[in-house]
Coordinates of C-alpha atoms and ligand atoms in Angstrom, one line a residue:
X1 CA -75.7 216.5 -14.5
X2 CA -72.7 216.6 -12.1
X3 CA -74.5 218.6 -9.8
X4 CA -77.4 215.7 -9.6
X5 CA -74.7 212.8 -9.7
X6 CA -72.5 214.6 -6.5
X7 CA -76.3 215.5 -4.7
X8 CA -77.0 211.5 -5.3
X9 CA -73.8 210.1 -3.8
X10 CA -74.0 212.6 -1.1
X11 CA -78.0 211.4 -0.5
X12 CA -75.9 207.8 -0.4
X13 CA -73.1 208.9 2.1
X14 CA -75.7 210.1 4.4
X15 CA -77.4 207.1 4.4
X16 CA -74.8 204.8 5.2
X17 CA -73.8 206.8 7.7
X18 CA -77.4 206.6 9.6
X19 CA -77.5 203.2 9.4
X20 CA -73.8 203.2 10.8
X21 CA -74.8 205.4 13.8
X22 CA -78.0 203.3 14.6
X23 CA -76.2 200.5 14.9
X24 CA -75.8 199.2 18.4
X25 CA -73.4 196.9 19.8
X26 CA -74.2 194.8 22.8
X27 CA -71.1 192.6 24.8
X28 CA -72.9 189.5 25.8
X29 CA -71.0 187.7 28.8
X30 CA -71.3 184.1 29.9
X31 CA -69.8 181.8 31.9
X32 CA -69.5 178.1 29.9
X33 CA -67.1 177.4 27.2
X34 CA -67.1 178.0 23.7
X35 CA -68.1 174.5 22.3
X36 CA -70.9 174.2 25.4
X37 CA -74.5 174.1 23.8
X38 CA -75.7 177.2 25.7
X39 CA -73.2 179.2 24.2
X40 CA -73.6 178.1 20.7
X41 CA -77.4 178.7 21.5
X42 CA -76.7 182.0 22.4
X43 CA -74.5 182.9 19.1
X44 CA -77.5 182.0 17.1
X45 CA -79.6 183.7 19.0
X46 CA -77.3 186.5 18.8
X47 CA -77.2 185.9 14.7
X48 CA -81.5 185.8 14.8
X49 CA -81.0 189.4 16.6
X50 CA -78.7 191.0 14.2
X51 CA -80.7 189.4 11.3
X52 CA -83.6 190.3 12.5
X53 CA -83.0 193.8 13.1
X54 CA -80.9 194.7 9.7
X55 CA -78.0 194.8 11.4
X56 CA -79.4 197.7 13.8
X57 CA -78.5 195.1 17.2
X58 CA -75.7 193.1 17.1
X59 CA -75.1 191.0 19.9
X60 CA -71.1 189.9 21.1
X61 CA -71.2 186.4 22.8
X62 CA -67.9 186.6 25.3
X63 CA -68.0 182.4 26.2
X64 CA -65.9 181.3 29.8
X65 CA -65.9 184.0 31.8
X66 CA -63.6 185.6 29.6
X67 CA -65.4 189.2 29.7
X68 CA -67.0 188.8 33.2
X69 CA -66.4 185.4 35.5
X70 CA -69.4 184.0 36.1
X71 CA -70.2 185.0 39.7
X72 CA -70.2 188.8 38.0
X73 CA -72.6 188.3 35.1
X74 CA -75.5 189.3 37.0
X75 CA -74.1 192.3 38.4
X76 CA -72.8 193.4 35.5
X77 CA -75.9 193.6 33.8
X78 CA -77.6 194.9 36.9
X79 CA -75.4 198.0 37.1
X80 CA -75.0 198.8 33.5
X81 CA -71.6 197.7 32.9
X82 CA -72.7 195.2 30.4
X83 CA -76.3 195.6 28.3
X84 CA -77.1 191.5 28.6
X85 CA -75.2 188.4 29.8
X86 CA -76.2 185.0 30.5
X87 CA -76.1 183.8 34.0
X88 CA -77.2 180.3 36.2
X89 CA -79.6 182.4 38.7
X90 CA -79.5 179.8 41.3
X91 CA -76.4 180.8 42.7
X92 CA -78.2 184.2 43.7
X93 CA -80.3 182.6 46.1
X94 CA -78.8 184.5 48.6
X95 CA -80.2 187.6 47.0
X96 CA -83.4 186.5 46.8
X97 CA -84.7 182.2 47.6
X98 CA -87.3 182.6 45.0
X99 CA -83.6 182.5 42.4
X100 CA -83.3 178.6 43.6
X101 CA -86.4 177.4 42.3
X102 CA -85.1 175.3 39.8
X103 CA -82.5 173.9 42.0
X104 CA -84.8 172.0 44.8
X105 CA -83.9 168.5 44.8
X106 CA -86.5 166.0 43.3
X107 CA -89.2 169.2 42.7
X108 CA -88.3 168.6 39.0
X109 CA -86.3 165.8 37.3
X110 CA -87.1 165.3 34.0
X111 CA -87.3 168.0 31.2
X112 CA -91.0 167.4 31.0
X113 CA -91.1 168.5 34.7
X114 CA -88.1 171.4 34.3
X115 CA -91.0 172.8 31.7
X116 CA -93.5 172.7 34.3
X117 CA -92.0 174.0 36.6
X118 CA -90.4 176.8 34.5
X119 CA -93.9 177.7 33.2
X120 CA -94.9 178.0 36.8
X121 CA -92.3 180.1 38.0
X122 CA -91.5 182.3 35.1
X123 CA -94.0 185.0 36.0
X124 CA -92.8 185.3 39.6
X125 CA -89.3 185.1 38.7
X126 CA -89.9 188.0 36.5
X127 CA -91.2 190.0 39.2
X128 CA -87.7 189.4 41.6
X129 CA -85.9 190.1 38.7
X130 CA -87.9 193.2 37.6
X131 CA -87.5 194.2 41.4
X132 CA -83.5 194.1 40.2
X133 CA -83.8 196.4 37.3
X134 CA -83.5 193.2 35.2
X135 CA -85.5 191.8 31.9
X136 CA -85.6 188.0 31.6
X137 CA -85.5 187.1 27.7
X138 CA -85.1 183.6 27.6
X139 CA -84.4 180.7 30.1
X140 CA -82.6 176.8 29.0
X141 CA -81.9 173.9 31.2
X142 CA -78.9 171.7 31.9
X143 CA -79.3 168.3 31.6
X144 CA -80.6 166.1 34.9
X145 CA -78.0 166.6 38.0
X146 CA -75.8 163.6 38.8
X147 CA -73.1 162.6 41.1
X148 CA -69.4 162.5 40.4
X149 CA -66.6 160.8 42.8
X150 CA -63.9 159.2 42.7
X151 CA -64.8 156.2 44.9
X152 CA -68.3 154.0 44.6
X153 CA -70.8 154.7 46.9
X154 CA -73.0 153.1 48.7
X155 CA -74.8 155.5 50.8
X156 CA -75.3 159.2 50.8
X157 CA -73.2 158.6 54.1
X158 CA -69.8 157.6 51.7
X159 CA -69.7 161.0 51.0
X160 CA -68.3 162.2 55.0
X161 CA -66.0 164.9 54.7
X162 CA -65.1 164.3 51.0
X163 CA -64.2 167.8 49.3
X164 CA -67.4 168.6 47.4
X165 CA -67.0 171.4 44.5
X166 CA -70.8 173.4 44.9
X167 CA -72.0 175.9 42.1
X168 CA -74.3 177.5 44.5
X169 CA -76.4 177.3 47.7
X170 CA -78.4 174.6 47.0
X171 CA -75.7 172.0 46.2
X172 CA -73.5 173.7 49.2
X173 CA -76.7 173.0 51.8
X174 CA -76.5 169.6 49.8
X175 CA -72.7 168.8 50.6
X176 CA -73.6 169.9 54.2
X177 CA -76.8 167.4 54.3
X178 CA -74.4 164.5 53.5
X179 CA -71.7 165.6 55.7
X180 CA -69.3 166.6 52.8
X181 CA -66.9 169.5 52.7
X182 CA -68.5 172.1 49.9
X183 CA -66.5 174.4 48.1
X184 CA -67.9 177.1 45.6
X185 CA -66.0 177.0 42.4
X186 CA -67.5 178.0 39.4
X187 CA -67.7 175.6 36.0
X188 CA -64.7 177.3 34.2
X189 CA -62.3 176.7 37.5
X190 CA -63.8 173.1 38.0
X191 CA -61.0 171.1 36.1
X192 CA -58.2 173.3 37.8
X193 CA -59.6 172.1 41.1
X194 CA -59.9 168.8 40.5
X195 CA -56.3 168.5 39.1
X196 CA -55.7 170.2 42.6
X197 CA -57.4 167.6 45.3
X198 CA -59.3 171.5 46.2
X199 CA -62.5 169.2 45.2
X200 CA -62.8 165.2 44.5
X201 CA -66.6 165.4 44.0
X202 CA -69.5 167.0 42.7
X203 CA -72.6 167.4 41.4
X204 CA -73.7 168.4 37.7
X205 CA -74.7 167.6 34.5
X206 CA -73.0 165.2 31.9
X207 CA -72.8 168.2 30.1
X208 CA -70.0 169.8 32.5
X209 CA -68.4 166.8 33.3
X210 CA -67.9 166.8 29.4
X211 CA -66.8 169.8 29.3
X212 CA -64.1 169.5 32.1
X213 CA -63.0 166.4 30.8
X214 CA -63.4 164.9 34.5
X215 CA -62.4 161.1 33.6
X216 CA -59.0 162.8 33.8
X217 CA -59.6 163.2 37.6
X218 CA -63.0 161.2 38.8
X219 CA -64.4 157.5 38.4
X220 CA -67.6 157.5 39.0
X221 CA -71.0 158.9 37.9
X222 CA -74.3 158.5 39.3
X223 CA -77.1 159.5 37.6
X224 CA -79.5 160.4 40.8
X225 CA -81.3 163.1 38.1
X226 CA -81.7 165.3 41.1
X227 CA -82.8 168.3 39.3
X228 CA -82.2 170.4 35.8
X229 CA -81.0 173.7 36.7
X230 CA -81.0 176.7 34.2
X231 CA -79.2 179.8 32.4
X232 CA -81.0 182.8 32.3
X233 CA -80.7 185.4 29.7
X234 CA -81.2 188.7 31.5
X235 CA -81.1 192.3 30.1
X236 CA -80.3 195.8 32.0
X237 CA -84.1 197.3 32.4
X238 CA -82.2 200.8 31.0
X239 CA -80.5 199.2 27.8
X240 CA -83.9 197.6 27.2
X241 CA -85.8 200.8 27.4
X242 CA -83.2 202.6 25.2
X243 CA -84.1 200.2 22.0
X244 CA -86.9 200.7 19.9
X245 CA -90.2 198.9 20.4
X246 CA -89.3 196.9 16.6
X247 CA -85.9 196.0 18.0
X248 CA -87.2 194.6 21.3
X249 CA -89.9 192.8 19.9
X250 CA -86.8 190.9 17.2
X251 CA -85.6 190.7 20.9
X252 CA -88.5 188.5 22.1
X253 CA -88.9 186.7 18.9
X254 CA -85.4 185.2 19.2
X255 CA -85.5 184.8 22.5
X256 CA -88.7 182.6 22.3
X257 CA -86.6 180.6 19.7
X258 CA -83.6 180.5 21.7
X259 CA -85.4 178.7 24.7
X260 CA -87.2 176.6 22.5
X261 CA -84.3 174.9 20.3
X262 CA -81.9 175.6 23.6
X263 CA -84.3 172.8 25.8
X264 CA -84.7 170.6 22.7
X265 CA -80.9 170.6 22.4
X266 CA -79.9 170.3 26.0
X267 CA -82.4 167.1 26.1
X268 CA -80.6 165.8 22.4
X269 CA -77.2 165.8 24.4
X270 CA -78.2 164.5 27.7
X271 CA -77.4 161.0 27.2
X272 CA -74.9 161.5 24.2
X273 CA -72.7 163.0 27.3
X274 CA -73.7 159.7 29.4
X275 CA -72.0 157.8 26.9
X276 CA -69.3 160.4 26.5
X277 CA -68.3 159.7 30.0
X278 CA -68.7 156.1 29.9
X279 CA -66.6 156.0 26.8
X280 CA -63.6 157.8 28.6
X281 CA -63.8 154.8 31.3
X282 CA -65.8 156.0 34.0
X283 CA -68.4 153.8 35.4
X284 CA -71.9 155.6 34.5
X285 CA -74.7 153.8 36.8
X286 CA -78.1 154.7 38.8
X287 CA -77.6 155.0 42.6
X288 CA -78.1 152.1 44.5
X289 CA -81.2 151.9 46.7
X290 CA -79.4 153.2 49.9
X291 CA -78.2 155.9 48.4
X292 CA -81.4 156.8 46.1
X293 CA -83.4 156.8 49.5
X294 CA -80.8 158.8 51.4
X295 CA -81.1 161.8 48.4
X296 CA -84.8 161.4 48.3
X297 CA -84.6 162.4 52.0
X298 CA -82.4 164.9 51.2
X299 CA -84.9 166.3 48.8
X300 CA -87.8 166.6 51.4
X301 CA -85.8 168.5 54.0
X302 CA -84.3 170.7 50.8
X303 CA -88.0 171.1 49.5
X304 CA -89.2 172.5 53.0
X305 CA -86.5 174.4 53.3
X306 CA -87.2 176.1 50.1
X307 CA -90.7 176.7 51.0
X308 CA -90.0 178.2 54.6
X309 CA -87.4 180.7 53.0
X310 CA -89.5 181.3 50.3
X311 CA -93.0 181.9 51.8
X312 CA -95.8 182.9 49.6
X313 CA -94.2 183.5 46.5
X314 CA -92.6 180.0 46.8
X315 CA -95.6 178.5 47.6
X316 CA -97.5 180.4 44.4
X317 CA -94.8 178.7 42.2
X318 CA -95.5 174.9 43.2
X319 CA -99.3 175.5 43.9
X320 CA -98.9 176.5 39.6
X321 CA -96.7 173.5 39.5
X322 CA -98.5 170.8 40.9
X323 CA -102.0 171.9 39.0
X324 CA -103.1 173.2 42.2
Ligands
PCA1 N1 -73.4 172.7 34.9 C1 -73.1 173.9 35.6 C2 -74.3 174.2 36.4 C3 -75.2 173.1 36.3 C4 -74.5 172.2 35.2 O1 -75.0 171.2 34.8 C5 -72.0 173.8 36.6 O2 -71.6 172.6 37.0 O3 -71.4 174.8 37.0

């Protein structure tokens, strides 16, 4: 009887011990804070994952830069140093143009658009990224682009040599079209510039005004809805190999959730954060017509741009875009 007992709670040990060694833990860098809605959509995604997998895959959301700054992220996960991390892929365009796509001025401005657009370019994008030893899993947009300053403007000609904080090439060849000064500083530096006179303008979502609480520092917003730009969720093409067809497939199940109630959330906040701003005193308003005409022309030069650099795999994406 003892003998079958002790052979039983051995049989027990051993179990709990393989599930213990199967178990996988993956850090999970990003750049936005804690309270930001793409990183509370990326803890559930990370709870749908370890759910979904018994425990097997557990996923370690590090919010702010805190694990890797932003700039990094993608490298990280490139190299290995990281499994996953979630990263705004248009400020890589100088790795590749094709990583701008869904920062062209005017190509996309509502989330009806973004969708389009992102249907359309997902399957090329995959390729670049595949190219980099990177798996895309899932893929949510910030709310429409508008203009913050500290000064109302009339035209995009206002904006002459005024310090203009860019998050990547896109709004930096957009400073430059308007005659501004850019500066690349990432979200989680933004307020610490601002309280610094290092920027006095730029160019985001509600969203990240929100979050930097910028009617401490800045006046005005206008709501030009220039484009939605996105975070990426990209994996290391080695750490993806490494797991289990059942675990990758949890993988894509979550994902597809994650980008689903992601978009749906980022559109249920877009104009709560309007009104956020508005009700910490800044003056929320669509551009005038001057300046509405002067971005719009912005936009065409930025569009052909985009194309030129971009060539045939550019051209592909808004061929698909435009039902063409
Ligand atoms: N917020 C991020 C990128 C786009 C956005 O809306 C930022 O300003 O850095």
């Amino acid at each position: 009887m003892r003998g079958l007992s002790s052979l039983v709670a051995g049989a027990c040990v051993l179990v709990v011990a393989g599930v213990a060694m199967a178990a996988e833990k993956w850090d999970m860098p990003t750049a936005y804070p804690d309270g930001n809605y793409h990183t509370q959509n990326a803890r559930r995604f990370a709870e749908c994952v370890k759910t979904g997998t018994g425990g097997e895959l557990e996923i370690v959301v590090h919010s702010g830069g805190s694990l890797f700054k932003g700039n990094d992220i993608k490298r990280a996960v490139q190299t290995g140093q990281v499994p996953i991390g979630e990263r705004l892929l248009s400020a890589h365009e100088n790795e590749n143009p094709i990583f701008g796509f869904d920062a062209v001025p005017f190509l996309a401005t509502s989330y009806e658009q973004s969708e389009k657009l992102w249907q359309a370019a997902r399957p090329v994008l995959e390729d670049v990224l595949a190219e980099q030893n990177l798996v895309l899993l899932y893929s949510v947009p910030w709310p429409p682009q508008g203009l913050y300053t500290k000064k109302p403007l009339t035209s995009a000609a206002d904006m002459k040599g005024v310090k203009f904080r860019a998050y990547n090439a896109a709004t930096a060849r957009l400073a430059e079209l308007m005659g501004a000064q850019p500066v690349q500083i990432e979200a989680a530096e933004l307020a610490q510039a601002l309280a610094t006179g290092v920027a006095e303008s730029f160019i985001s979502s509600g969203s990240t005004g929100y979050d930097t609480k910028v009617w401490e520092h800045l006046t005005h917003f206008y709501d030009v809805q220039a484009w939605l730009p996105r975070n990426s969720v990209i994996v290391n093409r080695q750490a993806w190999e490494g797991l289990g067809e059942p675990v990758r497939n949890v993988l894509r199940a979550c994902a597809g959730m994650a980008e689903l109630s992601g978009t749906k959330w980022s559109e249920a906040l877009a104009n709560w954060y309007l009104q956020q701003l508005a009700a910490h005193g800044m003056k929320v308003q669509p551009p005038g017509e001057q300046l509405a005409a002067d971005f719009r022309k912005i936009g065409e030069t930025m569009t052909a741009e985009w194309l030129a650099k971009t060539g045939e795999r550019g051209r592909r994406i808004l061929d698909r875009y435009r039902g063409g």
